[in-house]
Structure formats: structure tokens, C-alpha cells
CSV table of C-alpha atoms in Angstrom, one decimal:
chain,number,residue,atom,x,y,z
A,1,MET,CA,21.6,6.1,6.5
A,2,GLY,CA,18.2,8.0,6.4
A,3,LEU,CA,16.9,9.2,3.1
A,4,ALA,CA,20.4,8.1,1.3
A,5,ASN,CA,18.9,4.7,0.8
A,6,ALA,CA,17.6,3.7,-2.6
A,7,ILE,CA,16.5,0.9,-4.8
A,8,ASP,CA,19.5,-0.8,-6.6
A,9,TRP,CA,18.7,-1.2,-10.0
A,10,PRO,CA,19.9,-3.5,-12.6
A,11,GLU,CA,20.8,-2.1,-15.7
A,12,GLU,CA,18.3,-3.2,-17.8
A,13,TYR,CA,15.6,-1.6,-15.8
A,14,LEU,CA,17.4,1.4,-15.0
A,15,PRO,CA,14.8,4.2,-14.4
A,16,GLY,CA,14.9,6.7,-17.4
A,17,THR,CA,15.6,4.1,-20.0
A,18,THR,CA,12.7,2.2,-20.1
A,19,ASP,CA,8.9,2.6,-21.0
A,20,ASN,CA,7.6,3.8,-18.1
A,21,PHE,CA,8.8,4.3,-14.5
A,22,VAL,CA,6.9,5.6,-11.6
A,23,SER,CA,8.2,6.2,-8.0
A,24,ASN,CA,5.8,6.5,-5.0
A,25,GLU,CA,6.7,7.5,-1.2
A,26,VAL,CA,5.4,8.1,1.9
A,27,ILE,CA,7.3,9.3,5.1
A,28,ALA,CA,5.2,9.5,8.0
A,29,ALA,CA,4.9,8.8,11.9
A,30,GLY,CA,5.3,5.2,12.7
A,31,PRO,CA,4.1,2.2,13.2
A,32,PRO,CA,7.7,0.5,12.9
A,33,ILE,CA,8.9,-1.1,9.8
A,34,ALA,CA,9.1,-4.4,11.2
A,35,GLN,CA,5.3,-4.2,12.2
A,36,ILE,CA,4.3,-3.0,8.2
A,37,TRP,CA,6.6,-5.6,6.7
A,38,PRO,CA,4.3,-8.4,7.4
A,39,TYR,CA,1.4,-7.1,5.6
A,40,LEU,CA,3.9,-6.4,2.1
A,41,ALA,CA,5.8,-9.6,2.8
A,42,ASP,CA,2.7,-12.3,2.8
A,43,THR,CA,0.4,-12.1,-0.2
A,44,GLU,CA,-2.4,-13.1,1.7
A,45,ALA,CA,-2.5,-9.9,2.8
A,46,TRP,CA,-2.4,-7.7,-0.1
A,47,PRO,CA,-6.2,-7.7,-1.0
A,48,THR,CA,-7.4,-7.1,2.1
A,49,TYR,CA,-5.7,-3.8,1.6
A,50,TYR,CA,-4.9,-3.1,-1.8
A,51,ASP,CA,-7.9,-3.7,-4.4
A,52,ASN,CA,-5.9,-3.8,-7.6
A,53,VAL,CA,-4.5,-7.0,-7.3
A,54,SER,CA,-5.9,-10.7,-7.4
A,55,ASP,CA,-5.6,-14.2,-8.4
A,56,ILE,CA,-2.5,-14.7,-6.7
A,57,THR,CA,-1.1,-18.3,-7.1
A,58,PHE,CA,2.4,-19.8,-6.6
A,59,PRO,CA,2.8,-22.1,-9.6
A,60,ASP,CA,6.0,-23.9,-7.8
A,61,GLY,CA,4.2,-24.0,-4.5
A,62,GLY,CA,5.3,-22.4,-1.7
A,63,GLY,CA,4.1,-18.9,-0.7
A,64,PRO,CA,1.9,-16.9,0.4
A,65,GLU,CA,4.9,-15.2,2.4
A,66,LEU,CA,7.3,-14.2,-0.2
A,67,SER,CA,10.6,-15.1,-0.3
A,68,PRO,CA,13.9,-15.0,-2.7
A,69,GLY,CA,13.4,-17.1,-6.0
A,70,LEU,CA,9.9,-17.6,-5.1
A,71,ARG,CA,7.7,-17.8,-8.3
A,72,LEU,CA,4.0,-16.2,-8.4
A,73,SER,CA,1.5,-15.1,-10.4
A,74,PHE,CA,-1.2,-12.5,-10.0
A,75,ALA,CA,-3.6,-10.0,-11.9
A,76,THR,CA,-3.1,-6.4,-11.7
A,77,PHE,CA,-3.8,-3.1,-13.8
A,78,GLY,CA,-6.5,-5.1,-16.1
A,79,PHE,CA,-3.5,-7.3,-17.4
A,80,PRO,CA,-3.8,-11.2,-17.6
A,81,PRO,CA,-2.0,-12.4,-14.6
A,82,LEU,CA,1.8,-11.9,-15.1
A,83,THR,CA,4.4,-14.2,-14.0
A,84,ALA,CA,6.5,-13.0,-11.5
A,85,GLN,CA,10.0,-13.8,-9.1
A,86,VAL,CA,11.3,-12.4,-6.4
A,87,THR,CA,14.7,-11.3,-6.6
A,88,GLN,CA,15.3,-9.7,-3.2
A,89,CYS,CA,13.4,-10.0,0.0
A,90,VAL,CA,15.3,-8.8,2.9
A,91,PRO,CA,13.3,-8.2,6.1
A,92,PRO,CA,13.9,-5.5,8.4
A,93,ALA,CA,16.7,-5.5,11.3
A,94,PRO,CA,18.3,-3.1,13.4
A,95,ALA,CA,19.2,0.1,11.3
A,96,THR,CA,18.8,-1.7,7.9
A,97,PRO,CA,15.9,-1.2,5.8
A,98,ALA,CA,13.7,-3.9,4.6
A,99,ARG,CA,14.0,-4.4,0.6
A,100,LEU,CA,11.5,-6.6,-1.4
A,101,ALA,CA,11.8,-6.5,-5.2
A,102,TRP,CA,10.2,-8.6,-7.9
A,103,THR,CA,10.4,-9.0,-11.6
A,104,ALA,CA,7.2,-9.6,-13.6
A,105,HIS,CA,6.5,-10.8,-17.1
A,106,GLN,CA,3.8,-10.8,-19.5
A,107,ASP,CA,4.6,-12.9,-22.6
A,108,GLY,CA,2.8,-13.0,-25.9
A,109,PRO,CA,3.0,-11.2,-29.2
A,110,PRO,CA,5.7,-8.0,-29.3
A,111,GLU,CA,2.7,-5.3,-28.9
A,112,SER,CA,1.4,-7.1,-25.5
A,113,ARG,CA,4.7,-8.2,-24.1
A,114,LEU,CA,5.6,-6.4,-20.9
A,115,ASP,CA,8.7,-6.8,-18.3
A,116,VAL,CA,9.0,-5.0,-14.9
A,117,LEU,CA,10.9,-4.9,-12.0
A,118,HIS,CA,9.1,-3.4,-8.8
A,119,ALA,CA,10.8,-2.5,-5.9
A,120,TRP,CA,10.2,-1.7,-2.2
A,121,LEU,CA,12.4,0.1,0.4
A,122,LEU,CA,11.1,0.5,3.7
A,123,GLU,CA,13.3,2.0,6.7
A,124,ASP,CA,12.8,3.5,10.3
A,125,LEU,CA,13.9,7.3,10.4
A,126,PRO,CA,14.6,9.0,13.6
A,127,GLY,CA,11.8,10.5,15.8
A,128,GLY,CA,9.4,7.5,15.4
A,129,ARG,CA,9.2,8.1,11.9
A,130,ILE,CA,9.0,5.7,8.9
A,131,ARG,CA,9.9,5.7,5.1
A,132,ILE,CA,8.4,3.3,2.6
A,133,LEU,CA,9.5,3.9,-1.4
A,134,THR,CA,8.2,1.8,-3.7
A,135,GLN,CA,9.1,1.9,-7.4
A,136,GLU,CA,8.6,0.1,-10.8
A,137,SER,CA,10.4,0.1,-14.0
A,138,GLN,CA,8.7,-1.3,-17.4
A,139,ILE,CA,9.5,-2.3,-20.7
A,140,GLY,CA,7.4,-2.8,-23.2
A,141,THR,CA,4.8,-1.6,-25.5
A,142,PRO,CA,2.0,-1.7,-22.8
A,143,ALA,CA,4.2,0.2,-20.5
A,144,ALA,CA,4.7,2.5,-22.9
A,145,GLU,CA,0.9,3.4,-23.2
A,146,LEU,CA,0.3,3.7,-20.0
A,147,ALA,CA,3.3,6.2,-19.5
A,148,ARG,CA,1.4,8.2,-22.0
A,149,ARG,CA,-1.8,8.5,-19.9
A,150,HIS,CA,-2.1,11.2,-17.8
A,151,PRO,CA,-2.3,10.7,-14.9
A,152,ASN,CA,-0.4,7.5,-15.3
A,153,PRO,CA,-2.4,5.0,-14.1
A,154,MET,CA,0.6,3.2,-12.3
A,155,LEU,CA,1.7,6.4,-10.2
A,156,ASN,CA,-2.2,6.5,-8.6
A,157,GLY,CA,-2.5,2.7,-8.1
A,158,HIS,CA,1.1,2.5,-6.5
A,159,GLN,CA,-0.1,5.2,-4.2
A,160,ASP,CA,-3.1,3.5,-3.4
A,161,TRP,CA,-0.8,0.3,-2.5
A,162,LEU,CA,1.2,2.6,0.0
A,163,ASP,CA,-1.7,4.2,1.4
A,164,GLY,CA,-3.7,0.8,2.0
A,165,LEU,CA,-0.5,-0.8,3.4
A,166,LEU,CA,0.2,1.9,5.9
A,167,ARG,CA,-3.6,1.9,7.2
A,168,ALA,CA,-3.3,-1.8,7.6
A,169,ALA,CA,-0.4,-2.0,9.6
A,170,ARG,CA,-2.0,0.6,11.5
A,171,GLY,CA,-5.1,-1.1,11.8
A,172,VAL,CA,-7.4,1.2,10.1
A,173,PRO,CA,-10.1,-0.4,8.1
A,174,ALA,CA,-9.8,-0.1,4.2
A,175,LEU,CA,-11.7,2.4,2.2
A,176,GLY,CA,-14.4,1.9,0.3
């Protein structure tokens, strides 16, 4: 297994063909992925370690624990709340990486439409190490505008999410 594991991309979100794509990865000493997963799969935990998410709601009920097909809404990166749907939710198992993905949309006039797929892969590595990979592929004018900014706000924001996730799982207080 090791580092050969990757995100499975639907064709319409294939990196290199969309308006913006970012990839963030952390490889570090433990804790095991089973200890990290609850902080990612439970949306009530997100604001405790990541300050770029708010207004999380579940229009059809359900939540706060993510599950396949669950619809949710949340605000991030200054966008109005995005409507999202979980497309993949595979908790960690021995020798099997955890996977989580959702699509998110912002409707409206063409210049403000946004369509994204945000995916996560978490795996235990030999020697008590872990790997957390998060990637997002975006389509739309707002995505193209983000891609032109340097540094790309998505790249820095997702690194904050990864770092906060790992701190939370380790029991380290949030920064700031």
C-alpha cells in the first residue's frame, strides 16, 4: 500500500482539467488514523480546529457525523454557504485507508457558480507514521480567480485544516 494510494477522481473533476486544483499532504508520526478520523467525520469538531468553516447545517436532517449521501451546507473561504453532498465515506480499517469526499456547489449567475470535489485519504504507514492527503478540484469563475492569486488561498486554507486536524487528534490546543 504505502504512498501508492491516491484519490479516485471522477472525470469532470480530473486535476489539470479544472479551473483550480490544490493538493496538501502531511506525513507525520501518529496518532493512528482511527484516532484522527472522528475529527474529520464529525462536522461538529471542524470549527474547534479549523477557523475557515462556519454555518454548518443539514437541510435534510442527519449529521453531524458524515455518511454516504448526506447533504450539508457550510460557509468557507468567504463564499456564501455551499450545498454539499458526501460522495464517499469509508472509515479506517486495518490495512485500508480511510476515504472521504464531497461535492459542493454554489448556484447563481455564471460568474458566481462554483462546483467542487473535495477529497481526503488517510492511512497508517509503517513505523507508527500516518499520511493525510486532501485535494480539491474546482470548476467556475470564482475558482479561476482563486487560482490566479499567489499564494493560492485554497492551498494555505487546506494546510491549516490538515494541521488543525492533526493537532486536535493529538490533543494539542488550537492556535490563536
